[in-house]
N, C-alpha and C. Protein backbone atom coordinates (compact mmCIF):
# COMPACT_ATOMS: atom_id res chain seq x y z
N MET A 1 1.99 -49.92 -19.28
CA MET A 1 3.29 -49.02 -20.48
C MET A 1 4.29 -49.79 -20.56
N THR A 2 4.71 -49.94 -21.68
CA THR A 2 6.37 -50.21 -22.56
C THR A 2 6.90 -49.59 -21.58
N LEU A 3 8.21 -50.39 -21.72
CA LEU A 3 9.44 -49.90 -21.31
C LEU A 3 9.73 -48.30 -22.19
N ASP A 4 9.85 -48.44 -23.26
CA ASP A 4 9.88 -47.03 -24.07
C ASP A 4 8.92 -45.94 -23.75
N GLN A 5 8.01 -46.50 -23.32
CA GLN A 5 6.90 -45.33 -22.74
C GLN A 5 7.59 -44.52 -21.42
N LYS A 6 8.07 -45.67 -20.90
CA LYS A 6 8.11 -45.15 -19.54
C LYS A 6 9.35 -44.05 -19.55
N ASN A 7 10.33 -44.13 -20.02
CA ASN A 7 11.54 -43.78 -20.26
C ASN A 7 11.68 -42.49 -21.26
N SER A 8 10.39 -42.02 -21.93
CA SER A 8 10.44 -41.13 -23.06
C SER A 8 10.26 -39.80 -21.87
N PRO A 9 11.42 -39.24 -23.12
CA PRO A 9 11.85 -37.68 -22.28
C PRO A 9 10.38 -36.67 -22.58
N ILE A 10 9.65 -36.97 -23.86
CA ILE A 10 8.34 -36.20 -23.89
C ILE A 10 7.50 -36.34 -22.35
N LEU A 11 7.33 -37.77 -22.06
CA LEU A 11 6.70 -37.93 -20.77
C LEU A 11 6.99 -37.19 -19.75
N LEU A 12 8.59 -37.37 -19.35
CA LEU A 12 9.12 -36.65 -18.53
C LEU A 12 9.18 -35.71 -18.53
N LEU A 13 9.20 -34.78 -19.57
CA LEU A 13 9.15 -33.19 -19.51
C LEU A 13 7.36 -32.65 -19.50
N GLY A 14 6.59 -33.60 -20.15
CA GLY A 14 5.21 -33.28 -19.63
C GLY A 14 4.91 -33.07 -18.11
N ILE A 15 5.63 -34.23 -17.34
CA ILE A 15 5.04 -34.40 -15.92
C ILE A 15 5.51 -33.20 -15.25
N THR A 16 7.10 -32.78 -15.43
CA THR A 16 7.44 -31.32 -15.04
C THR A 16 6.99 -30.35 -15.22
N GLY A 17 6.67 -30.53 -16.67
CA GLY A 17 5.87 -29.14 -16.58
C GLY A 17 4.70 -28.84 -15.80
N GLY A 18 3.82 -29.76 -15.90
CA GLY A 18 2.82 -29.85 -15.24
C GLY A 18 2.85 -29.67 -13.71
N LEU A 19 4.01 -30.16 -12.84
CA LEU A 19 4.12 -30.20 -11.39
C LEU A 19 4.61 -28.23 -11.38
N VAL A 20 5.62 -27.88 -12.74
CA VAL A 20 6.20 -26.48 -12.79
C VAL A 20 4.57 -25.61 -12.34
N ALA A 21 4.03 -26.11 -13.39
CA ALA A 21 2.41 -25.05 -13.22
C ALA A 21 1.63 -25.19 -11.99
N ILE A 22 1.22 -26.35 -11.50
CA ILE A 22 0.58 -26.44 -10.31
C ILE A 22 1.49 -25.57 -8.85
N ILE A 23 2.71 -25.50 -9.27
CA ILE A 23 3.81 -25.03 -8.32
C ILE A 23 3.35 -23.31 -8.22
N VAL A 24 3.54 -22.95 -9.49
CA VAL A 24 3.30 -21.32 -9.73
C VAL A 24 1.90 -20.99 -9.73
N LEU A 25 0.87 -21.77 -9.79
CA LEU A 25 -0.30 -21.58 -9.58
C LEU A 25 -0.91 -21.37 -8.11
N VAL A 26 -0.07 -22.25 -7.29
CA VAL A 26 -0.41 -21.97 -5.89
C VAL A 26 0.38 -21.03 -5.22
N PHE A 27 1.49 -20.37 -5.61
CA PHE A 27 2.10 -19.43 -5.64
C PHE A 27 1.07 -18.21 -5.68
N ALA A 28 0.92 -18.24 -7.14
CA ALA A 28 -0.03 -16.91 -7.81
C ALA A 28 -1.19 -16.83 -6.56
N TYR A 29 -2.00 -17.98 -6.46
CA TYR A 29 -3.06 -17.96 -5.38
C TYR A 29 -3.02 -17.43 -4.02
N GLN A 30 -1.69 -17.77 -3.52
CA GLN A 30 -1.12 -17.37 -2.17
C GLN A 30 -1.02 -15.80 -2.51
N TRP A 31 -0.32 -14.97 -3.32
CA TRP A 31 -0.02 -13.98 -3.34
C TRP A 31 -1.27 -13.04 -4.01
N PHE A 32 -2.20 -13.34 -4.43
CA PHE A 32 -3.38 -12.65 -4.82
C PHE A 32 -4.20 -12.71 -3.49
N PHE A 33 -4.29 -13.63 -2.98
CA PHE A 33 -5.56 -13.91 -1.98
C PHE A 33 -4.51 -13.57 -0.37
N SER A 34 -3.77 -13.43 -0.28
CA SER A 34 -3.20 -13.16 0.76
C SER A 34 -3.59 -12.26 1.65
N THR A 35 -3.73 -12.01 2.90
CA THR A 35 -4.32 -10.75 3.83
C THR A 35 -3.02 -9.92 3.44
N SER A 36 -3.60 -8.79 3.53
CA SER A 36 -2.96 -7.36 3.03
C SER A 36 -2.89 -6.47 4.40
N ASN A 37 -1.42 -6.77 5.19
CA ASN A 37 -1.65 -6.22 6.17
C ASN A 37 -0.35 -5.41 6.64
N GLU A 38 0.33 -5.29 5.26
CA GLU A 38 1.23 -4.48 4.78
C GLU A 38 1.17 -3.36 4.18
N ALA A 39 2.24 -2.54 4.58
CA ALA A 39 1.65 -0.81 3.88
C ALA A 39 2.24 -1.14 2.27
N LEU A 40 1.63 -0.36 1.42
CA LEU A 40 1.83 -0.45 0.04
C LEU A 40 3.23 0.06 0.33
N PRO A 41 3.65 -0.19 -1.22
CA PRO A 41 5.30 0.38 -1.20
C PRO A 41 4.94 1.68 -1.62
N GLU A 42 5.92 2.53 -1.46
CA GLU A 42 6.07 4.10 -1.99
C GLU A 42 5.66 4.49 -3.49
N HIS A 43 6.03 3.40 -4.35
CA HIS A 43 5.67 4.01 -5.84
C HIS A 43 4.12 3.95 -6.07
N GLU A 44 3.75 2.94 -5.00
CA GLU A 44 2.04 2.52 -5.21
C GLU A 44 1.30 3.66 -4.58
N ALA A 45 1.93 3.99 -3.30
CA ALA A 45 0.63 4.77 -2.67
C ALA A 45 0.90 5.94 -3.49
N SER A 46 1.90 6.65 -3.89
CA SER A 46 1.92 7.81 -4.21
C SER A 46 1.24 7.94 -5.23
N SER A 47 1.23 6.54 -5.89
CA SER A 47 0.25 6.92 -7.14
C SER A 47 -1.38 6.76 -6.95
N LEU A 48 -1.81 6.58 -5.81
CA LEU A 48 -3.02 6.27 -5.38
C LEU A 48 -3.80 7.74 -4.86
N GLN A 49 -2.93 8.37 -4.17
CA GLN A 49 -3.12 9.98 -3.59
C GLN A 49 -4.16 9.60 -2.42
N THR A 50 -4.43 8.44 -1.93
CA THR A 50 -5.29 8.50 -0.86
C THR A 50 -4.73 7.63 0.50
N PRO A 51 -4.92 8.26 1.62
CA PRO A 51 -4.26 7.50 2.40
C PRO A 51 -4.67 6.05 2.85
N ALA A 52 -4.28 5.10 3.19
CA ALA A 52 -4.20 3.81 3.28
C ALA A 52 -5.29 3.23 4.90
N LYS A 53 -5.58 2.70 4.99
CA LYS A 53 -6.16 2.35 6.32
C LYS A 53 -5.12 2.02 7.14
N PRO A 54 -4.59 2.29 8.38
CA PRO A 54 -3.64 1.95 9.12
C PRO A 54 -4.07 1.11 9.65
N ALA A 55 -5.10 0.79 10.23
CA ALA A 55 -5.80 -0.78 10.48
C ALA A 55 -7.51 -1.04 10.43
N ALA A 56 -7.45 -2.66 10.70
CA ALA A 56 -8.83 -2.92 10.40
C ALA A 56 -9.98 -2.36 11.05
N SER A 57 -9.69 -2.34 12.57
CA SER A 57 -10.47 -1.50 13.33
C SER A 57 -10.52 -0.42 13.46
N ALA A 58 -9.84 0.91 12.46
CA ALA A 58 -9.92 1.81 12.77
C ALA A 58 -11.32 2.74 11.37
N GLU A 59 -11.98 3.62 11.98
CA GLU A 59 -12.67 3.89 11.23
C GLU A 59 -12.90 5.31 10.46
N VAL A 60 -13.38 5.02 9.28
CA VAL A 60 -12.93 6.32 8.79
C VAL A 60 -14.34 7.53 8.71
N LYS A 61 -14.28 8.47 9.01
CA LYS A 61 -15.24 9.18 9.48
C LYS A 61 -15.10 10.75 8.97
N PRO A 62 -15.54 10.91 7.71
CA PRO A 62 -15.51 12.16 6.99
C PRO A 62 -16.37 13.55 7.50
N THR A 63 -15.66 14.56 7.66
CA THR A 63 -16.02 15.48 8.60
C THR A 63 -16.70 16.65 7.34
N ALA A 64 -17.50 17.47 8.03
CA ALA A 64 -18.04 18.57 6.78
C ALA A 64 -17.11 19.82 7.33
N THR A 65 -16.05 20.14 6.50
CA THR A 65 -15.28 21.40 6.68
C THR A 65 -14.85 21.85 5.43
N GLU A 66 -14.32 22.60 5.02
CA GLU A 66 -13.64 23.14 3.62
C GLU A 66 -12.88 22.03 3.00
N GLU A 67 -12.00 21.39 3.51
CA GLU A 67 -11.07 20.46 3.24
C GLU A 67 -11.78 18.93 4.27
N GLN A 68 -12.35 17.94 3.60
CA GLN A 68 -12.77 17.05 3.92
C GLN A 68 -11.42 16.28 4.58
N THR A 69 -11.74 16.32 5.94
CA THR A 69 -10.57 15.60 7.00
C THR A 69 -11.16 14.16 7.49
N ILE A 70 -10.20 13.17 7.47
CA ILE A 70 -10.63 11.84 7.72
C ILE A 70 -10.11 11.82 9.16
N GLN A 71 -10.60 10.83 10.21
CA GLN A 71 -10.58 10.67 11.30
C GLN A 71 -9.61 8.91 11.06
N LEU A 72 -8.55 8.79 11.28
CA LEU A 72 -7.61 7.70 11.07
C LEU A 72 -8.09 6.87 11.99
N VAL A 73 -8.19 7.03 13.71
CA VAL A 73 -8.19 6.37 14.56
C VAL A 73 -9.36 6.69 15.39
N ASP A 74 -10.23 5.44 15.64
CA ASP A 74 -11.40 5.64 16.36
C ASP A 74 -11.20 6.05 17.88
N GLU A 75 -12.01 7.30 18.66
CA GLU A 75 -11.49 7.77 19.48
C GLU A 75 -11.63 7.00 20.93
N GLU A 76 -12.75 5.75 20.72
CA GLU A 76 -12.79 4.70 21.84
C GLU A 76 -11.64 3.93 22.00
N ILE A 77 -10.25 3.98 21.73
CA ILE A 77 -9.47 3.72 21.85
C ILE A 77 -8.62 4.54 23.24
N LEU A 78 -8.84 5.58 22.78
CA LEU A 78 -8.21 6.31 24.33
C LEU A 78 -9.04 6.07 25.20
N THR A 79 -10.33 5.70 25.30
CA THR A 79 -11.04 5.68 26.65
C THR A 79 -11.64 4.48 27.12
N ALA A 80 -11.04 3.59 26.04
CA ALA A 80 -10.99 2.12 26.42
C ALA A 80 -10.57 1.48 27.78
N PRO A 81 -11.07 0.76 28.80
CA PRO A 81 -10.48 0.55 29.97
C PRO A 81 -9.26 -0.90 29.38
N VAL A 82 -8.38 -0.51 30.06
CA VAL A 82 -6.76 -1.19 29.83
C VAL A 82 -7.23 -2.93 30.76
N PRO A 83 -7.00 -3.63 29.75
CA PRO A 83 -7.27 -5.16 30.10
C PRO A 83 -6.55 -5.30 31.76
N LYS A 84 -7.33 -6.39 32.20
CA LYS A 84 -6.47 -6.51 33.94
C LYS A 84 -5.48 -7.82 33.62
N ASN A 85 -5.41 -8.54 32.35
CA ASN A 85 -4.30 -9.64 31.93
C ASN A 85 -3.12 -8.81 31.29
N GLU A 86 -2.26 -9.15 32.11
CA GLU A 86 -0.85 -8.26 31.37
C GLU A 86 -0.64 -9.02 29.85
N ALA A 87 -0.88 -10.11 29.45
CA ALA A 87 -0.71 -10.66 27.97
C ALA A 87 -1.46 -9.39 27.11
N LEU A 88 -2.96 -9.48 27.46
CA LEU A 88 -3.54 -8.90 26.82
C LEU A 88 -3.81 -7.07 26.56
N ALA A 89 -2.81 -6.96 27.75
CA ALA A 89 -2.54 -5.39 28.02
C ALA A 89 -1.78 -5.36 26.77
N LYS A 90 -0.67 -6.31 27.00
CA LYS A 90 0.87 -6.10 25.89
C LYS A 90 0.49 -6.12 24.60
N GLU A 91 -0.78 -7.14 23.98
CA GLU A 91 -0.88 -6.94 23.10
C GLU A 91 -1.80 -5.94 22.45
N GLU A 92 -2.16 -5.22 23.58
CA GLU A 92 -2.91 -3.86 23.25
C GLU A 92 -1.82 -2.79 22.81
N VAL A 93 -0.83 -2.55 23.67
CA VAL A 93 -0.03 -1.72 23.50
C VAL A 93 1.14 -2.08 22.28
N ALA A 94 1.00 -3.31 22.07
CA ALA A 94 1.93 -3.47 20.85
C ALA A 94 1.12 -3.28 19.28
N LYS A 95 -0.06 -3.18 19.50
CA LYS A 95 -1.28 -3.15 18.58
C LYS A 95 -1.38 -1.23 18.43
N LEU A 96 -1.23 -0.55 19.17
CA LEU A 96 -1.52 0.55 19.27
C LEU A 96 0.00 1.38 18.78
N ALA A 97 1.31 0.60 18.93
CA ALA A 97 2.61 1.32 19.07
C ALA A 97 2.37 0.63 17.22
N ASP A 98 2.07 -0.28 16.99
CA ASP A 98 1.85 -0.43 15.38
C ASP A 98 1.07 0.59 14.63
N ILE A 99 -0.14 0.69 15.06
CA ILE A 99 -0.96 2.19 14.43
C ILE A 99 -0.07 3.38 14.61
N GLN A 100 0.65 3.72 15.92
CA GLN A 100 1.48 4.80 15.92
C GLN A 100 2.49 4.95 14.71
N THR A 101 3.09 3.52 14.76
CA THR A 101 4.08 3.57 13.36
C THR A 101 3.91 3.60 12.03
N GLN A 102 2.48 3.04 11.72
CA GLN A 102 1.94 3.39 10.60
C GLN A 102 1.41 4.66 10.15
N LEU A 103 0.69 5.69 11.30
CA LEU A 103 0.41 7.06 11.37
C LEU A 103 1.68 7.75 10.93
N ASN A 104 3.14 7.41 11.85
CA ASN A 104 4.04 8.09 11.40
C ASN A 104 4.97 7.87 10.10
N ASP A 105 4.54 6.65 9.53
CA ASP A 105 5.17 6.33 8.13
C ASP A 105 4.02 7.26 7.34
N GLN A 106 2.83 7.25 7.54
CA GLN A 106 2.22 7.79 6.37
C GLN A 106 1.75 9.47 6.60
N GLU A 107 2.23 10.02 7.82
CA GLU A 107 2.78 11.21 7.76
C GLU A 107 4.05 11.75 7.02
N THR A 108 5.27 11.10 6.92
CA THR A 108 6.33 11.03 6.28
C THR A 108 5.76 11.00 4.92
N MET A 109 5.26 10.17 4.39
CA MET A 109 4.96 10.02 3.13
C MET A 109 4.14 10.97 2.28
N LEU A 110 3.05 11.40 3.24
CA LEU A 110 2.18 12.77 2.92
C LEU A 110 2.84 14.18 2.66
N LYS A 111 3.98 14.09 3.63
CA LYS A 111 4.84 15.30 3.62
C LYS A 111 5.93 15.37 2.29
N THR A 112 6.11 14.03 2.10
CA THR A 112 7.21 14.00 0.43
C THR A 112 6.21 13.97 -0.58
N GLN A 113 5.01 13.46 -0.44
CA GLN A 113 3.83 13.85 -1.60
C GLN A 113 3.85 15.28 -1.63
N HIS A 114 3.63 16.02 -0.71
CA HIS A 114 3.24 17.53 -0.83
C HIS A 114 4.36 18.37 -1.40
N THR A 115 5.62 18.06 -0.98
CA THR A 115 7.15 18.95 -1.26
C THR A 115 7.29 18.62 -2.69
N ASP A 116 7.04 16.87 -3.11
CA ASP A 116 6.98 16.65 -4.25
C ASP A 116 6.02 17.46 -5.44
N ALA A 117 4.88 17.52 -4.85
CA ALA A 117 4.17 18.34 -5.73
C ALA A 117 4.01 19.93 -5.60
N ASP A 118 4.99 20.46 -4.79
CA ASP A 118 5.25 21.84 -4.54
C ASP A 118 6.26 22.18 -5.70
N ASP A 119 7.77 20.61 -5.86
CA ASP A 119 8.12 20.91 -6.74
C ASP A 119 7.55 21.05 -8.13
N LEU A 120 7.06 20.05 -8.38
CA LEU A 120 6.12 19.74 -9.64
C LEU A 120 5.51 21.31 -9.99
N ILE A 121 4.82 21.83 -9.36
CA ILE A 121 3.93 23.07 -9.32
C ILE A 121 4.92 24.08 -9.87
N ALA A 122 6.03 24.04 -9.36
CA ALA A 122 6.84 25.27 -9.18
C ALA A 122 7.59 25.20 -10.99
N LEU A 123 8.05 23.59 -10.96
CA LEU A 123 8.67 23.08 -12.46
C LEU A 123 7.53 23.56 -13.62
N LYS A 124 6.44 23.45 -13.41
CA LYS A 124 5.18 23.51 -14.30
C LYS A 124 5.38 25.12 -14.56
N GLU A 125 5.45 25.74 -13.54
CA GLU A 125 5.29 26.95 -13.45
C GLU A 125 6.23 28.17 -14.40
N GLU A 126 7.46 27.27 -14.04
CA GLU A 126 8.79 27.73 -15.06
C GLU A 126 8.69 27.41 -16.59
N GLN A 127 8.17 26.19 -16.72
CA GLN A 127 7.64 25.33 -18.27
C GLN A 127 6.93 26.54 -18.57
N ILE A 128 5.66 26.83 -18.12
CA ILE A 128 4.70 27.90 -18.73
C ILE A 128 5.38 29.12 -18.84
N LYS A 129 6.13 29.57 -18.18
CA LYS A 129 6.79 31.14 -18.54
C LYS A 129 7.76 30.75 -19.85
N LEU A 130 8.87 29.54 -19.91
CA LEU A 130 9.17 29.62 -20.82
C LEU A 130 8.43 29.38 -21.88
N LEU A 131 7.22 28.66 -22.21
CA LEU A 131 6.32 28.93 -23.60
C LEU A 131 5.83 30.32 -23.37
N GLU A 132 5.62 30.72 -22.62
CA GLU A 132 4.98 31.96 -23.04
C GLU A 132 6.04 33.10 -23.58
N ALA A 133 7.40 32.82 -22.91
CA ALA A 133 8.54 33.31 -23.69
C ALA A 133 8.88 32.96 -25.31
N GLN A 134 8.56 31.76 -25.24
CA GLN A 134 9.07 31.02 -26.85
C GLN A 134 8.06 32.06 -27.81
N LEU A 135 6.56 31.87 -27.37
CA LEU A 135 5.23 32.37 -27.96
C LEU A 135 5.79 33.32 -28.46
N ALA A 136 5.51 34.74 -27.10
CA ALA A 136 6.20 36.01 -27.21
C ALA A 136 7.66 36.14 -28.62
N GLN A 137 8.07 35.68 -28.32
CA GLN A 137 9.33 35.37 -29.30
C GLN A 137 8.99 34.88 -30.53
N SER A 138 7.84 34.24 -30.88
CA SER A 138 7.71 33.84 -32.12
C SER A 138 6.82 34.96 -32.95
N ASN A 139 6.02 35.68 -32.01
CA ASN A 139 5.08 36.58 -32.52
C ASN A 139 6.01 38.01 -32.89
């Protein structure tokens, strides 16, 4: 390479752009393929209308009732023996506490969704009454 080619601003700009593109691709790869152990943000969770799984080990067993209920936590957790090793016991307690907080968060989220749905139903009923009144008035 000649001295003019080494000091070319176009070459420098191309190298910088290439490095930025590589960094962006690495961050995009990590973002798309990261493990998703975190709860969904409220606006995404409310649009899904289904409860999120609280943990990877929890089984979902639908039962045949009028309303289909979902078992969020496996019953074997309650009857499983406590590990003899103190570190394993603390880890198990921490895992169960995490599941409990996720269930509590999910409960509050579902309650707010329920109240929001009730509010929407009331507003829609009011809107229907107003439209019926307008229709009756125009006839």
